[in-house]
CSV table of N, CA and C in Angstrom, one decimal:
chain,number,residue,atom,x,y,z
Q,1,MET,N,19.6,33.8,85.1
Q,1,MET,CA,20.3,35.1,84.9
Q,1,MET,C,19.7,35.7,83.7
Q,2,LEU,N,19.4,37.0,83.8
Q,2,LEU,CA,18.8,37.8,82.7
Q,2,LEU,C,19.9,38.4,81.9
Q,3,LEU,N,19.4,38.7,80.6
Q,3,LEU,CA,20.5,39.2,79.6
Q,3,LEU,C,20.9,40.5,79.9
Q,4,ASP,N,20.1,41.3,80.6
Q,4,ASP,CA,20.6,42.7,80.9
Q,4,ASP,C,21.6,42.8,82.0
Q,5,GLU,N,21.6,41.7,82.9
Q,5,GLU,CA,22.7,41.7,84.0
Q,5,GLU,C,24.0,41.5,83.6
Q,6,PRO,N,25.1,42.2,84.1
Q,6,PRO,CA,26.4,41.9,83.7
Q,6,PRO,C,26.7,40.6,84.2
Q,7,THR,N,27.5,39.7,83.3
Q,7,THR,CA,28.0,38.5,83.8
Q,7,THR,C,29.1,38.5,84.6
Q,8,PRO,N,29.2,37.8,85.7
Q,8,PRO,CA,30.4,37.9,86.5
Q,8,PRO,C,31.6,37.0,85.8
Q,9,ARG,N,32.8,37.4,86.1
Q,9,ARG,CA,33.8,36.6,85.5
Q,9,ARG,C,33.9,35.2,86.1
Q,10,ALA,N,34.3,34.1,85.3
Q,10,ALA,CA,34.3,32.8,85.7
Q,10,ALA,C,35.1,32.5,86.8
Q,11,GLY,N,34.5,32.1,88.0
Q,11,GLY,CA,35.2,31.8,89.2
Q,11,GLY,C,35.4,32.9,90.1
Q,12,VAL,N,35.0,34.1,89.8
Q,12,VAL,CA,35.1,35.3,90.6
Q,12,VAL,C,33.7,35.6,91.2
Q,13,PRO,N,33.5,35.8,92.5
Q,13,PRO,CA,32.2,36.2,92.9
Q,13,PRO,C,31.9,37.6,92.7
Q,14,ARG,N,30.7,37.8,92.6
Q,14,ARG,CA,30.2,39.2,92.1
Q,14,ARG,C,30.7,40.3,93.0
Q,15,ASP,N,30.8,40.2,94.3
Q,15,ASP,CA,31.2,41.1,95.2
Q,15,ASP,C,32.6,41.4,95.3
Q,16,ALA,N,33.4,40.5,94.5
Q,16,ALA,CA,34.9,40.6,94.4
Q,16,ALA,C,35.4,41.4,93.2
Q,17,LEU,N,34.4,41.7,92.2
Q,17,LEU,CA,34.7,42.4,91.1
Q,17,LEU,C,35.0,43.8,91.4
Q,18,PRO,N,36.2,44.4,90.8
Q,18,PRO,CA,36.5,45.8,91.0
Q,18,PRO,C,35.6,46.8,90.4
Q,19,PRO,N,35.4,47.9,91.1
Q,19,PRO,CA,34.6,49.0,90.5
Q,19,PRO,C,35.1,49.4,89.1
Q,20,VAL,N,34.3,50.0,88.4
Q,20,VAL,CA,34.5,50.4,87.1
Q,20,VAL,C,35.7,51.2,86.8
Q,21,GLY,N,36.0,52.1,87.5
Q,21,GLY,CA,37.2,53.0,87.3
Q,21,GLY,C,38.5,52.2,87.5
Q,22,ASP,N,38.4,51.3,88.6
Q,22,ASP,CA,39.7,50.4,88.9
Q,22,ASP,C,39.8,49.4,87.8
Q,23,GLU,N,38.6,49.0,87.2
Q,23,GLU,CA,38.6,48.0,86.1
Q,23,GLU,C,39.5,48.5,84.8
Q,24,GLN,N,39.2,49.8,84.5
Q,24,GLN,CA,39.8,50.4,83.5
Q,24,GLN,C,41.3,50.5,83.7
Q,25,ASP,N,41.7,50.8,84.9
Q,25,ASP,CA,43.1,50.8,85.3
Q,25,ASP,C,43.8,49.5,85.2
Q,26,ASP,N,42.9,48.4,85.6
Q,26,ASP,CA,43.5,47.1,85.5
Q,26,ASP,C,43.6,46.7,84.0
Q,27,VAL,N,42.6,47.0,83.2
Q,27,VAL,CA,42.8,46.8,81.7
Q,27,VAL,C,44.1,47.4,81.1
Q,28,ILE,N,44.3,48.6,81.4
Q,28,ILE,CA,45.5,49.2,80.9
Q,28,ILE,C,46.8,48.5,81.5
Q,29,GLY,N,46.8,48.1,82.8
Q,29,GLY,CA,48.0,47.4,83.4
Q,29,GLY,C,48.1,46.1,82.7
Q,30,GLN,N,47.0,45.4,82.5
Q,30,GLN,CA,47.1,44.1,81.7
Q,30,GLN,C,47.7,44.2,80.3
Q,31,ALA,N,47.3,45.3,79.6
Q,31,ALA,CA,47.8,45.6,78.3
Q,31,ALA,C,49.3,45.8,78.3
Q,32,ARG,N,49.7,46.7,79.4
Q,32,ARG,CA,51.1,46.9,79.4
Q,32,ARG,C,51.9,45.6,79.8
Q,33,ARG,N,51.4,44.8,80.7
Q,33,ARG,CA,52.1,43.6,81.0
Q,33,ARG,C,52.1,42.7,79.7
Q,34,ARG,N,51.1,42.6,78.9
Q,34,ARG,CA,51.1,41.8,77.6
Q,34,ARG,C,52.2,42.4,76.6
Q,35,ALA,N,52.3,43.8,76.6
Q,35,ALA,CA,53.3,44.3,75.7
Q,35,ALA,C,54.6,44.0,76.2
Q,36,GLU,N,54.8,44.1,77.6
Q,36,GLU,CA,56.2,43.7,78.1
Q,36,GLU,C,56.5,42.2,77.8
Q,37,LEU,N,55.4,41.4,78.0
Q,37,LEU,CA,55.6,39.9,77.6
Q,37,LEU,C,56.1,39.6,76.3
Q,38,VAL,N,55.4,40.4,75.3
Q,38,VAL,CA,55.7,40.2,73.9
Q,38,VAL,C,57.1,40.6,73.6
Q,39,ARG,N,57.4,41.8,74.3
Q,39,ARG,CA,58.7,42.3,74.0
Q,39,ARG,C,59.8,41.3,74.5
Q,40,ASP,N,59.5,40.7,75.6
Q,40,ASP,CA,60.5,39.7,76.2
Q,40,ASP,C,60.5,38.6,75.4
Q,41,HIS,N,59.5,38.1,74.8
Q,41,HIS,CA,59.5,37.0,73.8
Q,41,HIS,C,60.3,37.3,72.5
Q,42,VAL,N,60.2,38.5,72.1
Q,42,VAL,CA,60.8,39.0,70.9
Q,42,VAL,C,62.4,38.9,71.2
Q,43,GLU,N,62.7,39.5,72.4
Q,43,GLU,CA,64.2,39.5,72.8
Q,43,GLU,C,64.8,38.2,72.9
Q,44,GLN,N,63.9,37.2,73.4
Q,44,GLN,CA,64.4,35.9,73.6
Q,44,GLN,C,64.7,35.2,72.2
Q,45,ALA,N,63.7,35.4,71.3
Q,45,ALA,CA,63.7,34.9,69.9
Q,45,ALA,C,64.9,35.4,69.2
Q,46,LEU,N,65.2,36.7,69.3
Q,46,LEU,CA,66.3,37.4,68.8
Q,46,LEU,C,67.7,36.8,69.3
Q,47,ALA,N,67.6,36.6,70.6
Q,47,ALA,CA,68.8,36.1,71.2
Q,47,ALA,C,69.1,34.6,70.7
Q,48,LEU,N,68.2,33.9,70.7
Q,48,LEU,CA,68.2,32.5,70.2
Q,48,LEU,C,68.8,32.5,68.6
Q,49,ALA,N,68.2,33.5,67.9
Q,49,ALA,CA,68.6,33.4,66.5
Q,49,ALA,C,70.0,34.0,66.4
Q,50,GLU,N,70.5,34.9,67.2
Q,50,GLU,CA,71.9,35.4,67.3
Q,50,GLU,C,72.8,34.2,67.7
Q,51,GLN,N,72.3,33.4,68.5
Q,51,GLN,CA,73.1,32.2,69.1
Q,51,GLN,C,73.3,31.2,68.0
Q,52,GLN,N,72.1,30.7,67.4
Q,52,GLN,CA,72.2,29.7,66.5
Q,52,GLN,C,72.6,30.2,65.1
Q,53,GLY,N,72.4,31.4,64.8
Q,53,GLY,CA,73.0,31.8,63.5
Q,53,GLY,C,72.4,31.2,62.3
Q,54,GLY,N,71.3,30.5,62.3
Q,54,GLY,CA,70.6,29.9,61.1
Q,54,GLY,C,69.9,30.8,60.3
Q,55,PRO,N,69.4,30.4,59.1
Q,55,PRO,CA,68.6,31.3,58.2
Q,55,PRO,C,67.3,31.5,58.9
Q,56,PHE,N,66.9,32.7,58.9
Q,56,PHE,CA,65.5,33.0,59.4
Q,56,PHE,C,65.0,34.2,58.8
Q,57,ASP,N,63.7,34.6,59.0
Q,57,ASP,CA,63.2,35.7,58.4
Q,57,ASP,C,62.2,36.3,59.4
Q,58,PHE,N,61.5,37.4,59.0
Q,58,PHE,CA,60.5,38.1,60.0
Q,58,PHE,C,59.4,37.0,60.4
Q,59,LEU,N,59.0,36.2,59.5
Q,59,LEU,CA,57.9,35.3,59.8
Q,59,LEU,C,58.3,34.2,60.8
Q,60,SER,N,59.5,33.7,60.7
Q,60,SER,CA,60.0,32.7,61.6
Q,60,SER,C,60.1,33.3,63.0
Q,61,LEU,N,60.8,34.4,63.0
Q,61,LEU,CA,61.0,35.1,64.4
Q,61,LEU,C,59.6,35.5,65.0
Q,62,ALA,N,58.7,35.9,64.2
Q,62,ALA,CA,57.4,36.2,64.7
Q,62,ALA,C,56.7,35.1,65.3
Q,63,SER,N,56.8,33.9,64.6
Q,63,SER,CA,56.2,32.7,65.2
Q,63,SER,C,56.8,32.2,66.4
Q,64,ALA,N,58.3,32.5,66.3
Q,64,ALA,CA,59.0,32.0,67.6
Q,64,ALA,C,58.6,32.9,68.8
Q,65,ALA,N,58.4,34.2,68.5
Q,65,ALA,CA,58.2,35.2,69.5
Q,65,ALA,C,56.7,35.4,69.9
Q,66,HIS,N,55.9,34.5,69.2
Q,66,HIS,CA,54.3,34.7,69.5
Q,66,HIS,C,53.7,36.0,69.2
Q,67,CYS,N,54.2,36.6,68.1
Q,67,CYS,CA,53.7,38.0,67.8
Q,67,CYS,C,53.5,38.0,66.4
Q,68,SER,N,53.0,39.1,65.7
Q,68,SER,CA,52.8,39.3,64.4
Q,68,SER,C,54.1,39.9,63.7
Q,69,VAL,N,54.1,39.7,62.4
Q,69,VAL,CA,55.2,40.2,61.7
Q,69,VAL,C,55.2,41.8,61.6
Q,70,ALA,N,53.9,42.2,61.6
Q,70,ALA,CA,53.8,43.7,61.6
Q,70,ALA,C,54.3,44.3,62.9
Q,71,TYR,N,54.1,43.6,64.1
Q,71,TYR,CA,54.6,44.0,65.3
Q,71,TYR,C,56.2,44.2,65.2
Q,72,LEU,N,56.8,43.2,64.5
Q,72,LEU,CA,58.3,43.3,64.4
Q,72,LEU,C,58.7,44.4,63.5
Q,73,ARG,N,58.0,44.5,62.4
Q,73,ARG,CA,58.3,45.7,61.4
Q,73,ARG,C,58.0,47.0,61.9
Q,74,GLN,N,57.1,47.2,62.8
Q,74,GLN,CA,56.6,48.5,63.4
Q,74,GLN,C,57.7,48.9,64.4
Q,75,HIS,N,58.3,48.0,65.1
Q,75,HIS,CA,59.3,48.4,66.2
Q,75,HIS,C,60.6,48.4,65.4
Q,76,ARG,N,61.2,49.6,65.2
Q,76,ARG,CA,62.4,49.7,64.5
Q,76,ARG,C,63.6,49.0,65.1
Q,77,GLU,N,63.6,49.0,66.4
Q,77,GLU,CA,64.9,48.4,67.0
Q,77,GLU,C,64.8,46.9,66.7
Q,78,PHE,N,63.7,46.2,66.6
Q,78,PHE,CA,63.6,44.8,66.2
Q,78,PHE,C,63.9,44.6,64.8
Q,79,ALA,N,63.3,45.5,64.0
Q,79,ALA,CA,63.4,45.3,62.5
Q,79,ALA,C,64.9,45.5,62.1
Q,80,THR,N,65.6,46.5,62.8
Q,80,THR,CA,67.0,46.7,62.4
Q,80,THR,C,67.8,45.6,62.8
Q,81,ARG,N,67.5,45.1,64.0
Q,81,ARG,CA,68.4,43.9,64.4
Q,81,ARG,C,68.2,42.7,63.6
Q,82,ILE,N,66.9,42.5,63.2
Q,82,ILE,CA,66.6,41.2,62.3
Q,82,ILE,C,67.3,41.4,61.0
Q,83,ARG,N,67.2,42.6,60.4
Q,83,ARG,CA,67.8,42.9,59.0
Q,83,ARG,C,69.5,42.8,59.2
Q,84,ALA,N,69.9,43.2,60.3
Q,84,ALA,CA,71.5,43.1,60.6
Q,84,ALA,C,71.8,41.6,60.7
Q,85,LEU,N,70.9,40.9,61.4
Q,85,LEU,CA,71.2,39.4,61.6
Q,85,LEU,C,71.2,38.7,60.2
Q,86,GLN,N,70.2,39.1,59.5
Q,86,GLN,CA,70.1,38.4,58.1
Q,86,GLN,C,71.2,38.7,57.3
Q,87,ALA,N,71.9,39.8,57.4
Q,87,ALA,CA,72.9,40.1,56.6
Q,87,ALA,C,74.2,39.2,57.0
Q,88,THR,N,74.3,38.9,58.3
Q,88,THR,CA,75.5,38.2,58.7
Q,88,THR,C,75.3,36.7,58.5
Q,89,VAL,N,74.2,36.3,58.2
Q,89,VAL,CA,73.9,34.7,58.1
Q,89,VAL,C,74.7,34.4,56.8
Q,90,PRO,N,75.5,33.2,56.8
Q,90,PRO,CA,76.2,32.8,55.7
Q,90,PRO,C,75.3,32.3,54.7
Q,91,GLN,N,75.6,32.2,53.4
Q,91,GLN,CA,74.8,31.7,52.4
Q,91,GLN,C,74.5,30.3,52.6
Q,92,ASP,N,73.3,29.9,52.3
Q,92,ASP,CA,73.0,28.4,52.4
Q,92,ASP,C,73.7,27.7,51.3
Q,93,PRO,N,74.3,26.4,51.6
Q,93,PRO,CA,75.0,25.7,50.7
Q,93,PRO,C,74.2,25.4,49.4
Q,94,GLU,N,72.8,25.4,49.5
Q,94,GLU,CA,72.0,25.2,48.3
Q,94,GLU,C,72.2,26.4,47.4
Q,95,ASP,N,72.3,27.6,48.0
Q,95,ASP,CA,72.5,28.9,47.2
Q,95,ASP,C,73.9,28.8,46.5
Q,96,GLU,N,74.9,28.3,47.3
Q,96,GLU,CA,76.3,28.2,46.7
Q,96,GLU,C,76.2,27.3,45.5
Q,97,ARG,N,75.5,26.2,45.7
Q,97,ARG,CA,75.5,25.2,44.5
Q,97,ARG,C,74.8,25.8,43.4
Q,98,CYS,N,73.7,26.5,43.6
Q,98,CYS,CA,73.0,27.2,42.5
Q,98,CYS,C,73.9,28.2,41.8
Q,99,ARG,N,74.6,29.0,42.6
Q,99,ARG,CA,75.5,30.0,42.1
Q,99,ARG,C,76.6,29.3,41.3
Q,100,ALA,N,77.1,28.2,41.7
Q,100,ALA,CA,78.1,27.4,40.9
Q,100,ALA,C,77.5,27.0,39.6
Q,101,LEU,N,76.3,26.5,39.7
Q,101,LEU,CA,75.6,26.0,38.4
Q,101,LEU,C,75.4,27.1,37.5
Q,102,ARG,N,75.0,28.3,38.0
Q,102,ARG,CA,74.8,29.4,37.2
Q,102,ARG,C,76.0,29.9,36.5
Q,103,GLY,N,77.1,29.8,37.2
Q,103,GLY,CA,78.5,30.2,36.8
Q,103,GLY,C,78.9,29.3,35.5
Q,104,ARG,N,78.6,28.0,35.8
Q,104,ARG,CA,78.9,26.9,34.7
Q,104,ARG,C,78.1,27.2,33.5
Q,105,LEU,N,76.8,27.5,33.8
Q,105,LEU,CA,75.9,27.8,32.7
Q,105,LEU,C,76.4,29.0,31.8
Q,106,VAL,N,76.8,30.0,32.5
Q,106,VAL,CA,77.3,31.3,31.8
Q,106,VAL,C,78.5,31.0,31.1
Q,107,ARG,N,79.5,30.2,31.7
Q,107,ARG,CA,80.7,29.8,30.9
Q,107,ARG,C,80.4,29.1,29.7
Q,108,ALA,N,79.4,28.1,29.9
Q,108,ALA,CA,79.0,27.1,28.7
Q,108,ALA,C,78.4,28.1,27.7
Q,109,GLU,N,77.5,29.0,28.0
Q,109,GLU,CA,76.9,29.8,27.0
Q,109,GLU,C,78.0,30.7,26.2
Q,110,ARG,N,78.9,31.2,27.0
Q,110,ARG,CA,80.1,31.9,26.3
Q,110,ARG,C,80.8,31.0,25.3
Q,111,ARG,N,81.3,29.8,25.7
Q,111,ARG,CA,81.7,28.9,24.9
Q,111,ARG,C,81.0,28.5,23.7
Q,112,ALA,N,79.7,28.3,23.8
Q,112,ALA,CA,78.9,28.0,22.8
Q,112,ALA,C,78.7,29.1,21.8
Q,113,ALA,N,78.9,30.4,22.3
Q,113,ALA,CA,78.8,31.5,21.4
Q,113,ALA,C,80.1,31.6,20.7
Q,114,ALA,N,81.2,31.3,21.3
Q,114,ALA,CA,82.5,31.4,20.6
Q,114,ALA,C,82.6,30.3,19.6
Q,115,LEU,N,82.1,29.1,19.9
Q,115,LEU,CA,82.1,28.0,18.9
Q,115,LEU,C,81.2,28.3,17.7
Q,116,GLN,N,80.1,29.1,17.9
Q,116,GLN,CA,79.2,29.4,16.9
Q,116,GLN,C,79.9,30.5,15.9
Q,117,ALA,N,80.6,31.4,16.6
Q,117,ALA,CA,81.3,32.4,15.8
Q,117,ALA,C,82.5,31.6,15.0
Q,118,ALA,N,83.0,30.6,15.6
Q,118,ALA,CA,84.1,29.9,14.8
Q,118,ALA,C,83.5,29.1,13.6
Q,119,VAL,N,82.4,28.5,13.9
Q,119,VAL,CA,81.6,27.8,12.8
Q,119,VAL,C,81.2,28.8,11.7
Q,120,THR,N,80.7,29.9,12.1
Q,120,THR,CA,80.3,30.9,11.0
Q,120,THR,C,81.5,31.4,10.3
Q,121,ARG,N,82.7,31.6,10.9
Q,121,ARG,CA,83.9,32.0,10.3
Q,121,ARG,C,84.3,30.9,9.2
Q,122,LEU,N,84.3,29.7,9.7
Q,122,LEU,CA,84.8,28.6,8.8
Q,122,LEU,C,83.9,28.3,7.6
Q,123,GLU,N,82.5,28.5,7.9
Q,123,GLU,CA,81.6,28.3,6.7
Q,123,GLU,C,81.9,29.4,5.7
Q,124,GLU,N,82.1,30.6,6.2
Q,124,GLU,CA,82.4,31.7,5.2
Q,124,GLU,C,83.8,31.5,4.5
Q,125,GLU,N,84.7,31.1,5.2
Q,125,GLU,CA,85.9,30.8,4.5
Q,125,GLU,C,85.9,29.7,3.6
Q,126,ASN,N,85.0,28.5,4.0
Q,126,ASN,CA,84.8,27.4,3.0
Q,126,ASN,C,84.2,28.0,1.8
Q,127,ALA,N,83.1,28.8,2.0
Q,127,ALA,CA,82.4,29.4,0.7
Q,127,ALA,C,83.3,30.0,-0.1
Q,128,ARG,N,84.3,30.9,0.5
Q,128,ARG,CA,85.2,31.7,-0.2
Q,128,ARG,C,86.2,30.8,-1.0
Q,129,LEU,N,86.6,29.8,-0.5
Q,129,LEU,CA,87.5,28.9,-1.0
Q,129,LEU,C,86.9,28.1,-2.2
Q,130,ARG,N,85.6,27.6,-1.9
Q,130,ARG,CA,84.9,26.9,-2.9
Q,130,ARG,C,84.6,27.8,-4.2
Q,131,ASP,N,84.3,29.1,-4.0
Q,131,ASP,CA,84.1,30.0,-5.0
Q,131,ASP,C,85.4,30.3,-5.8
Q,132,ARG,N,86.6,30.3,-5.0
Q,132,ARG,CA,87.8,30.6,-5.7
Q,132,ARG,C,88.2,29.3,-6.5
Q,133,LEU,N,88.0,28.1,-6.0
Q,133,LEU,CA,88.3,26.9,-6.8
Q,133,LEU,C,87.5,26.8,-8.0
Q,134,ALA,N,86.1,27.1,-7.9
Q,134,ALA,CA,85.2,27.1,-9.0
Q,134,ALA,C,85.7,28.1,-10.1
Q,135,ALA,N,86.2,29.2,-9.7
Q,135,ALA,CA,86.7,30.2,-10.6
Q,135,ALA,C,87.9,29.8,-11.3
Q,136,GLN,N,88.8,29.1,-10.6
Q,136,GLN,CA,90.0,28.5,-11.2
Q,136,GLN,C,89.7,27.4,-12.2
Q,137,VAL,N,88.8,26.7,-11.9
Q,137,VAL,CA,88.4,25.4,-12.8
Q,137,VAL,C,87.8,26.1,-14.1
Q,138,ARG,N,87.1,27.1,-13.9
Q,138,ARG,CA,86.4,27.6,-15.2
Q,138,ARG,C,87.5,28.4,-16.0
Q,139,SER,N,88.5,28.9,-15.4
Q,139,SER,CA,89.5,29.6,-16.1
Q,139,SER,C,90.7,28.7,-16.7
Q,140,VAL,N,90.5,27.5,-16.4
Q,140,VAL,CA,91.6,26.5,-16.9
Q,140,VAL,C,91.2,26.4,-18.5
Q,141,PRO,N,92.3,26.6,-19.3
Q,141,PRO,CA,92.0,26.4,-20.8
Q,141,PRO,C,91.7,25.0,-21.1
Q,142,VAL,N,91.0,24.7,-22.2
Q,142,VAL,CA,90.5,23.4,-22.6
Q,142,VAL,C,91.8,22.6,-23.0
Q,143,ALA,N,92.8,23.2,-23.6
Q,143,ALA,CA,94.0,22.4,-24.0
Q,143,ALA,C,94.6,21.8,-23.0
Q,144,ARG,N,94.6,22.3,-21.8
Q,144,ARG,CA,95.3,21.7,-20.7
Q,144,ARG,C,94.5,20.5,-20.1
Q,145,LEU,N,93.4,20.2,-20.6
Q,145,LEU,CA,92.6,19.0,-20.1
Q,145,LEU,C,93.2,17.8,-20.3
Q,146,GLY,N,94.0,17.6,-21.4
Q,146,GLY,CA,94.6,16.3,-21.7
Q,146,GLY,C,93.9,15.5,-22.8
Q,147,PRO,N,94.5,14.5,-23.4
Q,147,PRO,CA,94.0,13.8,-24.5
Q,147,PRO,C,92.8,13.0,-24.2
Q,148,GLY,N,92.7,12.4,-23.0
Q,148,GLY,CA,91.7,11.3,-22.8
Q,148,GLY,C,90.5,12.0,-22.3
Q,149,ILE,N,90.3,13.3,-22.1
Q,149,ILE,CA,89.1,13.9,-21.6
Q,149,ILE,C,88.3,14.5,-22.7
Q,150,ARG,N,87.1,14.2,-22.6
Q,150,ARG,CA,86.1,14.8,-23.8
Q,150,ARG,C,85.8,16.2,-23.5
Q,151,ARG,N,85.9,17.0,-24.5
Q,151,ARG,CA,85.4,18.4,-24.4
Q,151,ARG,C,84.1,18.5,-24.4
Q,152,PRO,N,83.6,19.6,-23.8
Q,152,PRO,CA,82.1,19.7,-23.7
Q,152,PRO,C,81.6,20.1,-25.1
Q,153,GLY,N,80.6,19.5,-25.5
Q,153,GLY,CA,80.0,19.6,-26.9
Q,153,GLY,C,80.7,18.9,-28.0
Q,154,ALA,N,81.7,18.2,-27.6
Q,154,ALA,CA,82.4,17.4,-28.6
Q,154,ALA,C,81.6,16.1,-28.9
Q,155,PRO,N,81.6,15.6,-30.2
Q,155,PRO,CA,80.9,14.4,-30.5
Q,155,PRO,C,81.7,13.1,-29.8
Q,156,LEU,N,81.0,12.1,-29.4
Q,156,LEU,CA,81.6,10.9,-28.8
Q,156,LEU,C,82.3,10.2,-29.9
Q,157,ARG,N,83.4,9.5,-29.6
Q,157,ARG,CA,84.2,8.8,-30.6
Q,157,ARG,C,83.8,7.3,-30.5
């Protein structure tokens, strides 16, 4: 067979090939049938997702429907149905556990901040009381010290 000759389709005799004009109509018809087939696959995948109600996204539906994510996003009716379904899916228990842990963390951080404020307040009060006590000790007259206590600067006996 020469390279310039058109190759017949596999298994189809040369005289059974349609004329060029009919071939173009046939290609258009095939494209329409493929589009309908993809549409049916998407409808089935969406029906299954609605029935099962599990977590899913555009990618999982696209792989289930044997189409691209872009196809799903381009067709508004599919994109809207997918987003609506995603909104109705209950949160994953893992998400609930994470949310619970985050809540506990927030409460613990608040408690830690409250405890830190209490520690700061007690340290300030302690410093104030220590200063007040030191001021009182300095203001005590020497005569009140008593007979057995040596006065500062006094010679040892």
